[in-house]
């Protein structure tokens, strides 16, 4: 497979299937190969070959549908085309696997964890019964995800196995058929009939597991007793002995509670041991939160000097009205509490409670305020994590105290704006508690950090729970119940917004089109979903929705949203613009009331924005929820997860397109490429980054992408990836010398020296090659042969240019050091004052530097020394190889090099050096004359010629010398005995390594021996123009350190040769090179006509 599609060894094949690929109405039977990163198809039928390769990250839609044309097919959509596959033996299995792989790809685009998941997958091995280990691993992941989501378990829980069984339910005296699930920390049961019964038994609470006696009525029973004196009886277990052994193994690994003190700490609370305490609780009002515990004392101890940690729900501390004054409301609340106490008596209390349709009925009728915190923790699964990691929150608070980050700045900004109308957050106690919970979570999960709306939700959690409980509820919300909601791009909320739009089309078709026209759904859904209606409804009503949400999940939010639109359908259909529609919905939500609430009403400011003559119609929140269940209750959690996958593809690809457009718009003004070319280059650049992430040998590539950075900085490539792109896209292809030139270009573009370049830096280099004028292209080429592009290993002496850059860099470093010192002092002062760090100042400084940076002119470029000049000539020679007019170019560059060598020698006379005595000058002149006679082609003869005509036109002098050089060259051929082989030969030594294989010796005859020979200048090449006494030595030891030329001289010399001018002014379209690179990056293979025509051979 890898050889067929050109994949590297590290690409992992998951499975392959026989199917047909449809081109038009013609099916092509072949094999579909599903790898971790690609979808591939190969067919060879009737002499025609079809090869398709699609990256999963390019898939925008994946659907399984059946039409008249395509019976039961899978449709794979990319940005460019649609592919149809059908005739599968097991289409459901194939589609499920494709969904999983596409989902992993979307995680890769969303964050770096997707790449880490890929790396953690088992290595491919020989298939066992046509199922690879990789396929089995992915199947196990899917089951684990379903298991954790169904029973709200911690994200590291792994399902060990499941089996059919029955469960004896004492509340209705029945044996309910279902399945038992066993994992390393839990035993769970789900009935086959939905809503009949769910059960979660933590192994930490299990006391005894024993096999009961079998009978005809109760075959193969298993009894599980908990420490809370509850017993659960399972029967009809197929392999009871093995199951008991597995449970026993897990029990041995389950850590026991450390001490009785720890147990007492939980006893009075609604912990798992609450199961044994429910008779005691039935006689008194059940506490909603734990009493002050050891943990709370620890928190107070290290919060010395601050307000004490909230050890119970803030609502209890700030309740203003006494219950005696509430009358009927208080009686109603007592009745609710009694109903729940009866339920606890019949169904159990705590994690081991039987969860049935009766439980849901009680939740929908409203949870009493005293039980709200307890039941939120149980239904969300947050209690499991809190018990599993005791003291974790205390450690986080301690670590995060006094630490600053961008998240803490945002928290500090929003913490005073969280429910300011509630008395609990009008004082430092509530505000400090909110600050600690949000900061602790930001330190726990820096990927999310802090997102607006988290403050509103957390403040409500703190009203009913203590700090630690609120923290774990926030963890459950952000990481399990509302996945990806609170990241920087609110992807999860956008996904559920897409689901809401789809449900509106299905359930309210006549309203859907109007809502799309008004553009209302995208506005309302984010505020509704992100804050669970807390920001748009009166608090007393919204908290009832939160009750139901913790039990039902996102299904409840979607149902209520549909019910709200349905209730306002007529008014919305008559709206003319978005503002009017928002007013209608805003007024409706403001008047959703909770008549049963015993808390004093909290003013809701949103209602003040609307006005009307008629008194608004009040809507009871319980009626609204009841209506939502009556009309939209057929929504199922599994269906919502399926829709989430579908929408996630659309949303993430849409965000990627937005990022692409933002990057392209940001840099289009400074770059010569068109918008279309920039978009194509961006896709190639991004594909190179992603390819390195999943085919790279380490995880470092994945770490290059930081979602918190601006779009422009999110995709970056290193030197190796840049070399590959440069080789395929460059105009200046230099054969074996290309990687060297690519390395220099990379160092030149990497301004911040982090060994990574972003897209802007990349296209800046490409634009210089493709769209610069002659001067710009030559300037870029010139800079590629100066530090920092040219490193010491390539040219060892570079004295003047090095000193230029050394001065520049040292000055910059000094300024940076000084600046850092100042920043450190500033940051110390800021820390003392409790304000923000230097994040903003750093970016502002960088922005100012970019905005007001002086534009570089040709006069700003440093001079080039002799070694750098040699490297430039070597590069130019290699660039001209295989060019249609290479002979003319070789002749031209030889002429220019000869001229520049002499110009450099003349420049030495005017350099800032101590003047020698006249006698020494005369002696040197005499010596020069002798050297002329002995070696007529030596450098000194050229210097003398130039000195004799100091006022003459340089062009004329160059012409004369070249003509003389030609005459001399005609007398010497490479075959002569005194030719190019001896160390003292006037013709340069040629390096076999770097000489082009396809170059014939005839090309040498076009180059003047009186100029710099550039067939390929190797390290052991002798410079023509060096002193004869040292001509046998390596040029590195005989370089004239006083010799230098400027860019103006290089430019002027180049302009004298028409061949060079034409070469550098030639316009080339980058589009063809991008298409070739796309093929290399596996992006060519969506089923467009072009792609198929190139991949189908007869």
XYZ file of N, CA and C in Angstrom, residues 797-799 864-872 901 904-905 908 939 1012 1023-1026 1035 1038-1045:
93
model
N 35.921 33.750 6.570
C 36.536 35.026 6.924
C 35.620 36.216 6.851
N 34.780 36.441 5.981
C 33.711 37.453 5.968
C 33.917 38.587 6.959
N 35.090 39.245 6.904
C 35.472 40.147 7.998
C 34.636 41.408 8.057
N 30.742 43.257 0.512
C 30.967 41.812 0.435
C 32.453 41.552 0.303
N 32.974 40.622 1.127
C 34.400 40.315 1.006
C 34.616 39.227 -0.037
N 35.890 38.808 -0.166
C 36.234 37.934 -1.286
C 35.626 36.539 -1.157
N 35.613 35.994 0.061
C 35.021 34.667 0.242
C 33.536 34.677 -0.061
N 32.855 35.714 0.401
C 31.419 35.809 0.135
C 31.165 35.968 -1.356
N 32.031 36.698 -2.018
C 31.917 36.881 -3.460
C 32.088 35.550 -4.192
N 33.033 34.721 -3.714
C 33.226 33.394 -4.305
C 31.949 32.567 -4.179
N 31.327 32.605 -2.982
C 30.084 31.862 -2.775
C 28.975 32.374 -3.691
N 28.931 33.688 -3.895
C 27.929 34.261 -4.799
C 28.142 33.759 -6.220
N 36.223 41.604 -9.696
C 37.512 41.329 -9.046
C 38.446 42.525 -9.166
N 37.261 45.406 -7.020
C 37.646 45.185 -5.634
C 39.090 45.536 -5.378
N 39.953 45.218 -6.333
C 41.370 45.555 -6.169
C 41.570 47.069 -6.174
N 40.714 48.650 -2.911
C 41.725 48.538 -1.852
C 42.582 49.793 -1.748
N 46.693 38.381 -11.482
C 45.819 39.454 -11.029
C 46.503 40.807 -11.156
N 37.132 35.090 -13.256
C 36.916 34.058 -12.240
C 36.210 32.880 -12.875
N 41.911 30.890 -6.535
C 41.335 32.107 -7.090
C 42.234 32.670 -8.166
N 41.702 32.878 -9.336
C 42.431 33.644 -10.332
C 42.479 35.076 -9.836
N 43.630 35.627 -9.778
C 43.748 36.966 -9.229
C 44.493 36.956 -7.919
N 44.755 35.781 -7.313
C 45.546 35.712 -6.097
C 47.021 35.751 -6.473
N 42.175 28.458 -1.211
C 41.851 29.874 -1.238
C 41.530 30.385 0.145
N 44.441 32.139 1.469
C 45.059 33.205 0.673
C 44.086 34.323 0.357
N 42.919 34.330 1.051
C 41.925 35.367 0.776
C 42.483 36.725 1.165
N 42.247 37.673 0.270
C 42.679 39.053 0.535
C 41.605 39.710 1.402
N 41.916 39.901 2.662
C 40.908 40.404 3.599
C 40.570 41.874 3.369
N 41.412 42.589 2.602
C 41.131 44.000 2.341
C 40.268 44.197 1.104
N 40.044 43.123 0.395
C 39.271 43.206 -0.859
C 37.786 43.240 -0.519
N 37.038 44.112 -1.156
C 35.589 44.158 -0.930
C 34.912 44.870 -2.081
N 33.632 44.558 -2.248
C 32.819 45.242 -3.251
C 31.480 45.577 -2.606
